[in-house]
C-alpha positions as CSV (number, residue, x, y, z in Angstrom):
1,M,-1.8,86.0,36.3
2,K,0.6,85.2,33.5
3,E,-1.2,84.7,30.1
4,R,-0.8,81.3,28.5
5,P,-0.3,80.6,24.8
6,F,-3.5,79.7,23.0
7,P,-4.5,78.9,19.4
8,R,-5.5,81.9,17.3
9,Q,-9.2,81.3,17.7
10,V,-9.0,81.1,21.5
11,R,-8.5,84.2,23.7
12,Q,-8.1,84.4,27.4
13,L,-10.6,86.7,29.2
14,A,-9.9,88.8,32.2
15,P,-12.2,87.9,35.1
16,D,-14.3,91.1,34.8
17,E,-14.3,91.1,31.0
18,S,-17.6,90.7,29.1
19,F,-18.1,89.1,25.7
20,Q,-20.7,89.3,22.9
21,F,-22.7,86.2,22.3
22,R,-26.2,84.8,22.0
23,C,-27.4,81.4,20.8
24,H,-30.9,80.7,19.5
25,A,-32.7,78.7,16.8
26,G,-32.6,81.8,14.5
27,V,-28.9,81.9,14.1
28,P,-27.7,80.4,10.8
29,C,-25.2,78.1,12.5
30,F,-27.8,76.6,14.9
31,N,-26.7,73.0,15.9
32,E,-23.3,73.3,14.1
33,C,-21.4,73.3,17.4
34,C,-22.9,69.9,18.1
35,R,-20.9,68.0,15.5
36,L,-17.3,66.9,15.1
37,L,-16.6,67.1,18.8
38,E,-14.2,65.5,21.2
39,L,-16.4,66.2,24.2
40,A,-14.9,65.0,27.5
41,I,-17.7,64.3,30.0
42,S,-17.3,64.5,33.8
43,P,-18.9,62.4,36.5
44,Y,-21.5,65.0,37.1
45,D,-22.3,65.2,33.4
46,V,-22.9,61.4,33.5
47,L,-25.1,61.8,36.6
48,R,-27.4,64.3,34.9
49,L,-27.5,62.6,31.5
50,K,-28.2,59.1,32.9
51,H,-31.1,60.5,34.9
52,A,-32.4,62.4,31.9
53,L,-32.4,59.2,29.8
54,G,-33.7,56.9,32.5
55,L,-30.6,54.8,32.4
56,T,-28.1,53.4,35.0
57,A,-24.7,54.9,34.8
58,R,-23.3,51.7,33.4
59,Q,-25.9,51.6,30.7
60,F,-25.2,55.2,29.8
61,L,-21.4,54.5,29.6
62,N,-22.0,51.4,27.4
63,Q,-24.3,53.2,25.0
64,Y,-22.9,56.7,24.9
65,A,-19.4,57.0,26.1
66,V,-15.8,56.1,25.0
67,V,-13.2,55.5,27.7
68,E,-9.6,56.2,26.7
69,Q,-6.5,55.8,28.8
70,A,-4.5,59.0,29.3
71,A,-1.3,59.1,27.3
72,T,0.5,60.3,30.4
73,G,-0.4,57.2,32.3
74,G,-2.8,59.1,34.5
75,F,-6.5,58.4,35.1
76,P,-8.8,57.5,32.2
77,L,-10.7,60.1,30.1
78,V,-14.3,59.6,29.3
79,Y,-15.7,61.1,26.1
80,L,-19.3,61.3,24.6
81,A,-19.4,59.0,21.7
82,M,-20.5,60.8,18.5
83,L,-22.6,59.2,15.8
84,G,-21.0,57.4,12.9
85,D,-22.7,59.7,10.4
86,S,-20.9,61.8,7.9
87,R,-20.8,64.7,10.3
88,G,-19.9,63.1,13.6
89,S,-23.0,64.4,15.2
90,C,-23.8,64.4,18.9
91,P,-26.3,61.6,19.7
92,F,-28.6,64.1,21.4
93,V,-28.8,66.7,18.7
94,A,-32.0,67.0,16.6
95,E,-33.2,69.5,14.0
96,Q,-35.0,71.5,16.8
97,G,-31.9,71.5,19.0
98,C,-30.6,69.5,22.0
99,T,-32.9,66.7,23.2
100,V,-31.3,66.7,26.7
101,Y,-31.0,70.4,26.9
102,E,-31.9,70.7,30.6
103,D,-29.2,68.1,31.5
104,R,-26.6,68.9,28.8
105,P,-22.9,68.6,29.7
106,A,-21.0,71.4,31.3
107,A,-18.9,72.1,28.1
108,C,-22.1,72.6,26.1
109,R,-23.4,75.0,28.7
110,A,-20.2,77.0,28.9
111,Y,-19.8,77.4,25.1
112,P,-18.4,79.8,23.7
113,L,-16.5,79.9,26.9
114,G,-13.9,77.4,28.0
115,R,-13.0,77.0,31.7
116,G,-9.5,76.0,32.4
117,T,-9.0,74.7,36.0
118,F,-5.8,73.9,37.7
119,R,-4.4,73.1,41.1
120,T,-1.8,75.5,42.4
121,A,1.4,74.4,44.3
122,S,-0.4,75.2,47.6
123,G,-3.4,73.0,46.6
124,E,-5.8,75.8,45.8
125,I,-8.1,75.3,42.8
126,Q,-8.0,78.2,40.4
127,N,-9.5,78.8,37.0
128,I,-9.2,80.9,33.9
129,H,-11.7,81.5,31.1
130,V,-11.1,81.6,27.4
131,L,-13.4,82.8,24.6
132,L,-13.7,80.5,21.5
133,A,-14.2,82.2,18.2
134,E,-14.8,79.3,15.8
135,P,-15.4,79.9,12.1
136,H,-18.8,78.2,12.1
137,C,-20.2,80.1,15.1
138,Q,-22.3,83.2,14.4
139,G,-23.5,83.8,17.9
140,G,-20.7,86.2,18.5
141,H,-22.3,88.6,16.0
142,E,-25.5,88.8,18.0
143,D,-26.2,92.1,19.8
144,Q,-25.9,90.9,23.4
145,R,-23.1,91.2,25.9
146,Q,-22.5,88.7,28.7
147,S,-20.3,88.7,31.8
148,I,-18.6,85.5,32.7
149,D,-20.4,85.2,36.1
150,C,-23.8,85.9,34.7
151,W,-23.3,83.6,31.8
152,E,-22.3,80.7,34.0
153,T,-25.1,81.3,36.4
154,E,-27.7,81.5,33.5
155,Q,-26.3,78.3,32.0
156,G,-26.7,76.4,35.3
157,L,-22.9,75.9,35.8
158,D,-23.1,76.7,39.5
159,L,-24.1,73.0,39.9
160,Y,-21.5,71.6,37.6
161,N,-18.3,73.6,38.4
162,P,-17.8,72.5,42.1
163,F,-18.0,68.7,41.1
164,N,-15.7,69.3,38.1
165,D,-13.2,71.1,40.4
166,Q,-13.1,67.9,42.5
167,V,-12.0,66.0,39.4
168,V,-9.2,68.4,39.0
169,A,-8.2,68.0,42.7
170,I,-7.7,64.3,42.0
171,V,-6.1,64.2,38.5
172,Q,-3.7,67.1,39.5
173,H,-3.0,65.7,43.1
174,D,0.4,66.4,44.5
175,R,1.2,62.7,44.6
176,L,0.8,62.6,40.9
177,R,2.9,65.7,40.4
178,Q,5.6,64.0,42.4
179,G,5.7,61.1,40.0
180,M,3.1,58.7,41.3
181,K,1.6,56.6,38.4
182,P,-1.8,55.1,39.1
183,S,-1.9,51.3,38.8
184,E,-4.4,49.6,36.5
185,A,-6.5,48.8,39.7
186,Q,-6.5,52.4,40.7
187,R,-7.5,53.5,37.3
188,Q,-10.4,51.1,37.3
189,L,-11.3,52.2,40.8
190,Y,-11.4,55.8,39.6
191,L,-14.0,54.8,36.9
192,A,-16.0,52.5,39.2
193,T,-16.3,55.2,41.9
194,L,-16.9,58.4,39.9
195,Y,-18.6,57.2,36.7
196,D,-20.4,53.9,37.6
197,Q,-22.3,55.7,40.3
198,D,-25.1,53.2,40.6
199,G,-22.6,50.4,41.0
200,F,-20.7,52.4,43.6
201,G,-23.9,53.0,45.5
202,Q,-24.9,49.3,45.5
203,S,-21.4,48.3,46.7
204,I,-21.9,50.6,49.7
205,L,-25.4,49.2,50.4
206,Q,-24.2,45.6,50.2
207,A,-20.9,46.2,52.0
208,A,-19.2,44.6,49.0
209,G,-16.1,46.7,49.4
210,P,-14.3,49.2,51.6
211,A,-16.5,52.2,50.7
212,G,-19.1,53.1,53.2
213,Q,-17.6,51.3,56.1
214,D,-17.8,54.5,58.1
215,L,-21.5,54.8,57.7
216,S,-24.4,53.3,59.5
217,A,-27.1,51.5,57.5
218,L,-29.4,54.5,57.6
219,E,-26.7,56.8,56.5
220,K,-25.9,54.5,53.6
221,Q,-29.6,54.4,52.4
222,A,-29.8,58.2,52.6
223,L,-26.6,58.6,50.7
224,V,-27.6,56.3,47.9
225,A,-31.0,58.0,47.6
226,D,-29.3,61.3,46.8
227,S,-27.2,61.0,43.7
228,S,-25.3,64.3,44.2
229,A,-24.5,63.4,47.8
230,L,-23.3,60.0,46.7
231,L,-21.0,61.5,44.1
232,A,-19.6,64.0,46.6
233,Y,-18.9,61.2,49.0
234,G,-17.3,59.2,46.1
235,F,-14.8,62.0,45.5
236,K,-13.9,62.2,49.2
237,W,-13.6,58.5,49.6
238,L,-11.6,58.0,46.4
239,T,-9.1,60.7,47.4
240,Q,-8.5,59.0,50.7
241,E,-8.2,55.6,49.0
242,L,-5.9,56.7,46.3
243,F,-3.7,59.0,48.2
244,N,-4.2,58.1,51.9
245,S,-5.1,61.7,52.5
246,G,-8.2,64.0,52.8
247,G,-7.2,66.2,49.9
């Protein structure tokens, strides 16, 4: 695969390449990576965080997220809202570490790796991994080597990556590459389906919209009771609704 140009502190890793890193409360930079961030959050990130906090998706988005329209005219981008303190801290960081650690976003789990995902001309989802060597981070000096696969498994990314790949399948869909620009209604549908997950589930139960018309009443109830299954259905339904296709 052809290497892509990256900033000096970012290096692409070969698929079988290991890297040196360990993070723990004893490193002098502990919590420094939780400040001054532009942290994009995916639908699955929201699903995990809102459950951890005991909020609905809409409550979480109102309290902890910033929604920005893509400069390219594509679908909206959702970011975690940082605190207005002097350091732009994550709202979930405390002196002892992350207060939502078990449900932290994928980007936090992956660090110091970055996972770049793209859709090929044939529609296949592929990814590359990069290693970030930021000046503040001392974890790269720890005496422990990691493989990409073991690190991602250890950090629980096996649950996150498949959902995040489905985001890529939508935002890099062939129709968009061919020049389609989502309408305002389509951009709002993207947010309502993938990010306002509780609202989407209620619309299915109440037959308030086109979603779920292919399901029986029992199937609807089972789907809404399983948040991961509901999100997976949302991706499938939204793809069909936006592009009139199954993929």
